[in-house]
Amino acid sequence: MVTKNLILIKLYILLAFTGYAEPKLQNFEGSINLERKTIYDTSFLTIQVKGKLVRMDEFDSKMNSVSILIINLESEKILALSPKRKLFYELKTNKINQTTKEDTIVIKTENRMMLNGYYCSLLRVKSISHDTETAFWVAERNFPFFKPLNKILQNIKSEINLFSYFPDISGQFPMLTVERTLLRKEKMKISVTEINETLLSENLFKIPSGYQKIEQ
């Protein structure tokens, strides 16, 4: 009887932890910091996620705030903020960056490595018309916000759109992105520098006081 009760207790604990961990696997809430390097300069990006809301802050090499996007993944509404001018406006999607399937070659590899505490696998994407081959080291865990976010970003004109060539796959997030010409000359490198999974305030996804709306 004692052995049976012990097994039941262990089973209960296992189910309790499984039930607790499952939402964490399904939903990411917190912030992701990235560094972008090109042959011209270095800039930084912070992505903050809460439910269906995403905020993306872009900073220059001296960490001065350059621009902010607030995106509703459900309604696909995008607000662009100018911290310097204290202005905001709504961005319209227009499908300007779509790459045809015929032009894009996705190569899955067996290469794996550990980045930021996550096992990552390598995806290579070639775009002949853009003379580009991009290597994506993607985390082997679920980041469900990223696929709808990237779909929205590919339909707007913004410097914050860093993942133009990322394939249409669910959940995975690129921890390291290296974009090269087809002759292997490096054009851009984007690396995740920190991931902080924590509860965020809804105020982060609202227009700050003092900002004025302008029509585009």
CSV table of C-alpha atoms in Angstrom, one decimal:
chain,number,residue,atom,x,y,z
A,1,MET,CA,0.0,0.0,0.0
A,2,VAL,CA,2.8,2.4,0.9
A,3,THR,CA,4.5,1.7,-2.5
A,4,LYS,CA,1.2,2.3,-4.3
A,5,ASN,CA,0.7,5.6,-2.5
A,6,LEU,CA,4.2,6.6,-3.3
A,7,ILE,CA,3.7,5.9,-7.0
A,8,LEU,CA,0.5,7.9,-7.0
A,9,ILE,CA,2.2,10.9,-5.2
A,10,LYS,CA,5.0,10.8,-7.8
A,11,LEU,CA,2.5,10.7,-10.6
A,12,TYR,CA,0.6,13.6,-9.1
A,13,ILE,CA,3.8,15.7,-8.8
A,14,LEU,CA,4.8,14.9,-12.4
A,15,LEU,CA,1.3,15.9,-13.7
A,16,ALA,CA,1.4,19.1,-11.6
A,17,PHE,CA,4.7,20.2,-13.0
A,18,THR,CA,3.7,19.2,-16.6
A,19,GLY,CA,0.5,21.3,-16.3
A,20,TYR,CA,2.6,24.2,-15.0
A,21,ALA,CA,5.2,24.0,-17.7
A,22,GLU,CA,2.9,23.5,-20.7
A,23,PRO,CA,1.6,27.2,-20.9
A,24,LYS,CA,5.3,28.3,-20.7
A,25,LEU,CA,6.1,26.2,-23.7
A,26,GLN,CA,3.0,27.4,-25.6
A,27,ASN,CA,3.4,31.1,-24.8
A,28,PHE,CA,6.4,33.4,-24.5
A,29,GLU,CA,6.1,36.6,-22.4
A,30,GLY,CA,9.2,38.7,-21.8
A,31,SER,CA,11.9,40.5,-23.8
A,32,ILE,CA,14.5,39.5,-26.4
A,33,ASN,CA,17.5,41.7,-27.0
A,34,LEU,CA,19.3,41.6,-30.4
A,35,GLU,CA,22.4,43.1,-31.9
A,36,ARG,CA,22.6,43.9,-35.6
A,37,LYS,CA,25.9,44.4,-37.4
A,38,THR,CA,26.4,45.5,-41.0
A,39,ILE,CA,29.5,46.7,-42.9
A,40,TYR,CA,28.3,50.2,-42.1
A,41,ASP,CA,27.2,50.3,-38.4
A,42,THR,CA,25.9,48.5,-35.4
A,43,SER,CA,22.4,48.8,-34.0
A,44,PHE,CA,20.3,47.1,-31.3
A,45,LEU,CA,16.7,45.9,-31.0
A,46,THR,CA,14.5,44.8,-28.1
A,47,ILE,CA,11.4,42.7,-28.8
A,48,GLN,CA,8.9,42.7,-25.9
A,49,VAL,CA,6.0,40.2,-26.0
A,50,LYS,CA,2.8,40.0,-24.0
A,51,GLY,CA,0.0,37.8,-25.4
A,52,LYS,CA,-1.0,39.1,-28.8
A,53,LEU,CA,0.9,42.4,-28.3
A,54,VAL,CA,4.5,43.0,-29.4
A,55,ARG,CA,6.7,46.1,-28.9
A,56,MET,CA,9.9,46.5,-30.9
A,57,ASP,CA,12.4,49.2,-29.9
A,58,GLU,CA,15.3,50.1,-32.2
A,59,PHE,CA,18.4,51.8,-30.9
A,60,ASP,CA,21.5,53.2,-32.6
A,61,SER,CA,25.1,52.2,-31.8
A,62,LYS,CA,25.1,54.6,-28.8
A,63,MET,CA,21.8,53.1,-27.5
A,64,ASN,CA,19.8,56.2,-28.4
A,65,SER,CA,16.1,55.3,-29.1
A,66,VAL,CA,15.5,55.5,-32.9
A,67,SER,CA,12.0,54.1,-33.4
A,68,ILE,CA,9.3,52.0,-31.8
A,69,LEU,CA,6.7,49.7,-33.3
A,70,ILE,CA,3.7,48.4,-31.3
A,71,ILE,CA,2.0,45.5,-33.1
A,72,ASN,CA,-1.3,43.7,-32.4
A,73,LEU,CA,-0.8,40.2,-33.8
A,74,GLU,CA,-4.5,39.5,-33.9
A,75,SER,CA,-5.8,42.6,-35.6
A,76,GLU,CA,-2.4,43.2,-37.4
A,77,LYS,CA,-2.6,46.9,-36.4
A,78,ILE,CA,0.8,48.6,-36.3
A,79,LEU,CA,1.6,51.8,-34.6
A,80,ALA,CA,5.0,53.5,-35.4
A,81,LEU,CA,6.4,55.9,-32.8
A,82,SER,CA,9.1,58.5,-33.1
A,83,PRO,CA,10.7,59.0,-29.7
A,84,LYS,CA,12.7,62.0,-30.8
A,85,ARG,CA,9.7,63.9,-32.2
A,86,LYS,CA,7.0,62.5,-29.8
A,87,LEU,CA,4.8,61.5,-32.8
A,88,PHE,CA,3.0,58.3,-33.7
A,89,TYR,CA,1.0,57.0,-36.7
A,90,GLU,CA,-0.5,53.8,-38.0
A,91,LEU,CA,1.4,51.9,-40.5
A,92,LYS,CA,-0.4,50.2,-43.4
A,93,THR,CA,0.6,46.8,-44.7
A,94,ASN,CA,1.1,46.6,-48.5
A,95,LYS,CA,2.9,43.3,-49.2
A,96,ILE,CA,6.0,44.9,-50.6
A,97,ASN,CA,8.6,42.3,-49.5
A,98,GLN,CA,7.1,39.0,-50.5
A,99,THR,CA,9.5,36.6,-52.1
A,100,THR,CA,8.1,34.0,-54.5
A,101,LYS,CA,8.5,30.4,-53.6
A,102,GLU,CA,10.2,29.8,-56.9
A,103,ASP,CA,12.9,32.3,-56.0
A,104,THR,CA,13.5,30.9,-52.5
A,105,ILE,CA,15.4,27.7,-51.7
A,106,VAL,CA,15.2,26.5,-48.1
A,107,ILE,CA,17.9,24.0,-47.0
A,108,LYS,CA,17.5,22.1,-43.7
A,109,THR,CA,20.7,20.8,-42.2
A,110,GLU,CA,21.8,18.5,-39.4
A,111,ASN,CA,24.0,21.1,-37.9
A,112,ARG,CA,23.2,22.0,-34.3
A,113,MET,CA,24.8,24.1,-31.6
A,114,MET,CA,23.9,25.7,-28.2
A,115,LEU,CA,23.1,29.4,-28.2
A,116,ASN,CA,21.7,31.4,-25.2
A,117,GLY,CA,20.9,28.1,-23.4
A,118,TYR,CA,18.8,26.7,-26.4
A,119,TYR,CA,19.7,23.9,-28.8
A,120,CYS,CA,19.6,25.5,-32.2
A,121,SER,CA,19.5,23.9,-35.7
A,122,LEU,CA,20.7,25.5,-38.9
A,123,LEU,CA,18.4,26.6,-41.8
A,124,ARG,CA,19.9,28.1,-44.9
A,125,VAL,CA,17.7,30.2,-47.3
A,126,LYS,CA,18.8,31.2,-50.7
A,127,SER,CA,17.2,34.1,-52.7
A,128,ILE,CA,18.6,34.2,-56.2
A,129,SER,CA,17.0,37.5,-57.3
A,130,HIS,CA,18.3,39.2,-54.1
A,131,ASP,CA,21.8,37.7,-54.4
A,132,THR,CA,21.5,36.5,-50.8
A,133,GLU,CA,22.0,33.4,-48.8
A,134,THR,CA,20.9,33.6,-45.1
A,135,ALA,CA,21.9,31.2,-42.3
A,136,PHE,CA,19.3,31.0,-39.5
A,137,TRP,CA,20.3,29.2,-36.3
A,138,VAL,CA,16.8,28.6,-34.9
A,139,ALA,CA,15.9,27.6,-31.3
A,140,GLU,CA,14.3,24.2,-30.8
A,141,ARG,CA,11.5,25.5,-28.6
A,142,ASN,CA,8.2,27.2,-29.4
A,143,PHE,CA,8.1,31.0,-29.8
A,144,PRO,CA,4.5,31.2,-31.2
A,145,PHE,CA,4.5,34.9,-31.6
A,146,PHE,CA,7.3,35.0,-34.1
A,147,LYS,CA,5.6,33.5,-37.2
A,148,PRO,CA,2.6,36.0,-37.2
A,149,LEU,CA,5.0,38.9,-36.3
A,150,ASN,CA,7.4,38.2,-39.1
A,151,LYS,CA,4.5,37.9,-41.6
A,152,ILE,CA,3.3,41.3,-40.6
A,153,LEU,CA,6.8,42.8,-40.7
A,154,GLN,CA,7.3,41.5,-44.2
A,155,ASN,CA,4.3,43.6,-45.4
A,156,ILE,CA,5.6,46.9,-44.1
A,157,LYS,CA,8.4,49.2,-45.0
A,158,SER,CA,10.6,49.4,-41.9
A,159,GLU,CA,14.2,49.1,-40.9
A,160,ILE,CA,13.1,47.0,-38.0
A,161,ASN,CA,12.2,44.1,-40.4
A,162,LEU,CA,15.3,42.0,-39.8
A,163,PHE,CA,14.1,38.6,-40.9
A,164,SER,CA,12.9,39.1,-44.5
A,165,TYR,CA,14.1,35.7,-45.7
A,166,PHE,CA,12.9,33.6,-42.8
A,167,PRO,CA,10.9,30.7,-44.1
A,168,ASP,CA,7.2,30.2,-43.3
A,169,ILE,CA,7.5,27.9,-40.3
A,170,SER,CA,5.8,27.9,-37.0
A,171,GLY,CA,7.3,28.7,-33.6
A,172,GLN,CA,11.0,28.7,-34.2
A,173,PHE,CA,13.0,31.9,-33.4
A,174,PRO,CA,16.4,32.7,-35.0
A,175,MET,CA,19.1,33.1,-32.3
A,176,LEU,CA,21.7,33.9,-34.9
A,177,THR,CA,21.2,35.2,-38.4
A,178,VAL,CA,24.0,35.7,-40.9
A,179,GLU,CA,23.2,37.2,-44.3
A,180,ARG,CA,25.7,36.9,-47.1
A,181,THR,CA,25.8,37.4,-50.9
A,182,LEU,CA,25.9,34.2,-53.0
A,183,LEU,CA,29.6,34.8,-53.2
A,184,ARG,CA,29.8,34.5,-49.4
A,185,LYS,CA,30.5,38.1,-48.6
A,186,GLU,CA,28.8,38.9,-45.2
A,187,LYS,CA,26.1,41.6,-45.4
A,188,MET,CA,24.5,41.5,-42.0
A,189,LYS,CA,24.7,39.6,-38.7
A,190,ILE,CA,21.9,39.5,-36.1
A,191,SER,CA,22.5,37.8,-32.8
A,192,VAL,CA,20.3,37.4,-29.7
A,193,THR,CA,22.3,38.8,-26.7
A,194,GLU,CA,19.7,38.1,-24.0
A,195,ILE,CA,16.3,36.5,-23.4
A,196,ASN,CA,14.4,37.5,-20.3
A,197,GLU,CA,11.2,35.5,-19.7
A,198,THR,CA,9.1,37.6,-17.3
A,199,LEU,CA,5.7,39.2,-16.9
A,200,LEU,CA,5.4,42.6,-18.6
A,201,SER,CA,3.2,45.6,-17.9
A,202,GLU,CA,0.4,46.4,-20.4
A,203,ASN,CA,1.5,50.0,-20.3
A,204,LEU,CA,4.5,49.1,-22.4
A,205,PHE,CA,2.1,48.5,-25.3
A,206,LYS,CA,0.3,51.8,-25.0
A,207,ILE,CA,1.1,55.2,-26.6
A,208,PRO,CA,3.1,57.2,-24.0
A,209,SER,CA,1.5,60.5,-22.8
A,210,GLY,CA,2.7,63.5,-24.7
A,211,TYR,CA,2.8,61.8,-28.1
A,212,GLN,CA,0.8,63.4,-31.0
A,213,LYS,CA,-0.9,61.4,-33.8
A,214,ILE,CA,-0.1,62.3,-37.4
A,215,GLU,CA,-1.8,60.9,-40.5
A,216,GLN,CA,0.2,59.1,-43.1
